[in-house]
Amino acid sequence: MFDELDWTYRGTYMRERHGVSVDVANEAAADPSRIVIDPDYNSTSGRTVRIIGYSVLLGSIVMVIALSDDGVDYGVNGWLSNKRDQKIYREAEGHGQN
């Protein structure tokens, strides 16, 4: 689940708004060490999932918002992770706070 996201509706927006490509977002979402927060702690609807993963292409931790609907996993948005999400990712990986 969420290994490859359908960016048909939001891929261009994400790239233009946040500078994150579909390839980078998919790589972070498929990171074997990713963190999946379901539901996303900022979700208003409670339907979206926050995925925090590492992108080798970008060399950074990326946050991806995804939504499953009728069996399709859609990418909703993605951007460079904030300090909170970096901490969540690193602590889960046993890397401390650095």
PDB file of C-alpha atoms in Angstrom:
ATOM      1  CA  MET A   1       0.000   0.000   0.000  1.00  0.00           C
ATOM      2  CA  PHE A   2       1.263   3.471  -0.987  1.00  0.00           C
ATOM      3  CA  ASP A   3       4.337   2.071  -2.775  1.00  0.00           C
ATOM      4  CA  GLU A   4       3.358   3.813  -6.007  1.00  0.00           C
ATOM      5  CA  LEU A   5       0.959   6.716  -6.009  1.00  0.00           C
ATOM      6  CA  ASP A   6      -1.257   8.038  -8.789  1.00  0.00           C
ATOM      7  CA  TRP A   7      -0.338  11.703  -9.266  1.00  0.00           C
ATOM      8  CA  THR A   8      -2.734  12.358 -12.164  1.00  0.00           C
ATOM      9  CA  TYR A   9      -4.512  15.170 -10.361  1.00  0.00           C
ATOM     10  CA  ARG A  10      -1.814  16.692  -8.134  1.00  0.00           C
ATOM     11  CA  GLY A  11       1.637  15.962  -9.569  1.00  0.00           C
ATOM     12  CA  THR A  12       2.023  19.229 -11.460  1.00  0.00           C
ATOM     13  CA  TYR A  13       0.718  21.253  -8.523  1.00  0.00           C
ATOM     14  CA  MET A  14       3.184  19.604  -6.134  1.00  0.00           C
ATOM     15  CA  ARG A  15       6.125  20.281  -8.435  1.00  0.00           C
ATOM     16  CA  GLU A  16       5.160  23.911  -9.053  1.00  0.00           C
ATOM     17  CA  ARG A  17       4.228  24.710  -5.453  1.00  0.00           C
ATOM     18  CA  HIS A  18       6.839  22.734  -3.505  1.00  0.00           C
ATOM     19  CA  GLY A  19       9.532  21.784  -6.039  1.00  0.00           C
ATOM     20  CA  VAL A  20       9.036  18.064  -5.398  1.00  0.00           C
ATOM     21  CA  SER A  21       8.773  15.803  -8.439  1.00  0.00           C
ATOM     22  CA  VAL A  22       6.559  12.743  -8.701  1.00  0.00           C
ATOM     23  CA  ASP A  23       9.683  10.541  -8.806  1.00  0.00           C
ATOM     24  CA  VAL A  24      10.962  12.020  -5.543  1.00  0.00           C
ATOM     25  CA  ALA A  25       7.567  11.668  -3.842  1.00  0.00           C
ATOM     26  CA  ASN A  26       7.147   8.060  -5.004  1.00  0.00           C
ATOM     27  CA  GLU A  27      10.671   7.222  -3.863  1.00  0.00           C
ATOM     28  CA  ALA A  28       9.995   8.634  -0.378  1.00  0.00           C
ATOM     29  CA  ALA A  29       6.611   6.877  -0.186  1.00  0.00           C
ATOM     30  CA  ALA A  30       8.253   3.542  -1.084  1.00  0.00           C
ATOM     31  CA  ASP A  31      11.177   3.957   1.348  1.00  0.00           C
ATOM     32  CA  PRO A  32      11.439   0.646   3.270  1.00  0.00           C
ATOM     33  CA  SER A  33      12.062   2.705   6.425  1.00  0.00           C
ATOM     34  CA  ARG A  34       9.149   5.067   5.815  1.00  0.00           C
ATOM     35  CA  ILE A  35       6.806   6.102   8.577  1.00  0.00           C
ATOM     36  CA  VAL A  36       3.075   5.952   7.827  1.00  0.00           C
ATOM     37  CA  ILE A  37       0.806   8.042  10.043  1.00  0.00           C
ATOM     38  CA  ASP A  38      -2.824   7.066   9.498  1.00  0.00           C
ATOM     39  CA  PRO A  39      -4.675   9.321   9.628  1.00  0.00           C
ATOM     40  CA  ASP A  40      -2.400  12.269   8.984  1.00  0.00           C
ATOM     41  CA  TYR A  41      -2.278  14.340  12.160  1.00  0.00           C
ATOM     42  CA  ASN A  42      -3.209  17.471  10.150  1.00  0.00           C
ATOM     43  CA  SER A  43      -6.020  15.849   8.152  1.00  0.00           C
ATOM     44  CA  THR A  44      -9.371  17.622   8.393  1.00  0.00           C
ATOM     45  CA  SER A  45     -11.292  14.758   6.814  1.00  0.00           C
ATOM     46  CA  GLY A  46      -9.358  11.993   8.555  1.00  0.00           C
ATOM     47  CA  ARG A  47      -8.998  10.250   5.181  1.00  0.00           C
ATOM     48  CA  THR A  48      -5.448  11.203   4.255  1.00  0.00           C
ATOM     49  CA  VAL A  49      -2.274   9.452   5.320  1.00  0.00           C
ATOM     50  CA  ARG A  50       1.083  11.108   6.050  1.00  0.00           C
ATOM     51  CA  ILE A  51       4.115   9.217   4.764  1.00  0.00           C
ATOM     52  CA  ILE A  52       7.567  10.308   5.870  1.00  0.00           C
ATOM     53  CA  GLY A  53      10.378   8.787   3.839  1.00  0.00           C
ATOM     54  CA  TYR A  54      13.841   9.391   2.490  1.00  0.00           C
ATOM     55  CA  SER A  55      14.504  10.331  -1.118  1.00  0.00           C
ATOM     56  CA  VAL A  56      17.955   9.482  -2.453  1.00  0.00           C
ATOM     57  CA  LEU A  57      17.199  11.580  -5.541  1.00  0.00           C
ATOM     58  CA  LEU A  58      16.709  14.662  -3.367  1.00  0.00           C
ATOM     59  CA  GLY A  59      19.030  13.608  -0.552  1.00  0.00           C
ATOM     60  CA  SER A  60      16.447  14.563   2.015  1.00  0.00           C
ATOM     61  CA  ILE A  61      13.504  13.393   4.099  1.00  0.00           C
ATOM     62  CA  VAL A  62      10.251  14.085   2.279  1.00  0.00           C
ATOM     63  CA  MET A  63       6.689  14.204   3.568  1.00  0.00           C
ATOM     64  CA  VAL A  64       3.978  12.838   1.283  1.00  0.00           C
ATOM     65  CA  ILE A  65       0.210  13.050   1.723  1.00  0.00           C
ATOM     66  CA  ALA A  66      -1.745  10.170   0.178  1.00  0.00           C
ATOM     67  CA  LEU A  67      -5.382   9.164  -0.081  1.00  0.00           C
ATOM     68  CA  SER A  68      -6.851   5.747  -0.884  1.00  0.00           C
ATOM     69  CA  ASP A  69     -10.119   5.883  -2.802  1.00  0.00           C
ATOM     70  CA  ASP A  70     -11.866   3.002  -4.562  1.00  0.00           C
ATOM     71  CA  GLY A  71      -8.706   0.888  -4.485  1.00  0.00           C
ATOM     72  CA  VAL A  72      -6.459   3.585  -5.935  1.00  0.00           C
ATOM     73  CA  ASP A  73      -3.697   5.231  -3.896  1.00  0.00           C
ATOM     74  CA  TYR A  74      -3.554   8.884  -4.903  1.00  0.00           C
ATOM     75  CA  GLY A  75      -0.735  11.270  -4.182  1.00  0.00           C
ATOM     76  CA  VAL A  76      -2.197  14.478  -2.799  1.00  0.00           C
ATOM     77  CA  ASN A  77       0.880  16.547  -1.968  1.00  0.00           C
ATOM     78  CA  GLY A  78       4.511  16.375  -0.941  1.00  0.00           C
ATOM     79  CA  TRP A  79       7.271  18.640   0.284  1.00  0.00           C
ATOM     80  CA  LEU A  80      10.528  18.655   2.196  1.00  0.00           C
ATOM     81  CA  SER A  81       9.794  17.488   5.706  1.00  0.00           C
ATOM     82  CA  ASN A  82       9.644  19.896   8.613  1.00  0.00           C
ATOM     83  CA  LYS A  83      11.613  19.429  11.839  1.00  0.00           C
ATOM     84  CA  ARG A  84       8.750  17.542  13.494  1.00  0.00           C
ATOM     85  CA  ASP A  85       8.553  14.944  10.723  1.00  0.00           C
ATOM     86  CA  GLN A  86      12.353  14.680  10.510  1.00  0.00           C
ATOM     87  CA  LYS A  87      12.423  13.911  14.222  1.00  0.00           C
ATOM     88  CA  ILE A  88       9.683  11.272  13.867  1.00  0.00           C
ATOM     89  CA  TYR A  89      11.596   9.605  11.016  1.00  0.00           C
ATOM     90  CA  ARG A  90      14.999   9.692  12.693  1.00  0.00           C
ATOM     91  CA  GLU A  91      13.757   8.491  16.068  1.00  0.00           C
ATOM     92  CA  ALA A  92      11.954   5.568  14.452  1.00  0.00           C
ATOM     93  CA  GLU A  93      15.186   4.702  12.664  1.00  0.00           C
ATOM     94  CA  GLY A  94      17.198   4.978  15.865  1.00  0.00           C
ATOM     95  CA  HIS A  95      19.180   7.935  14.567  1.00  0.00           C
ATOM     96  CA  GLY A  96      18.385  10.265  17.458  1.00  0.00           C
ATOM     97  CA  GLN A  97      17.602  13.914  16.832  1.00  0.00           C
ATOM     98  CA  ASN A  98      20.446  14.834  14.475  1.00  0.00           C
TER      99      ASN A  98
END
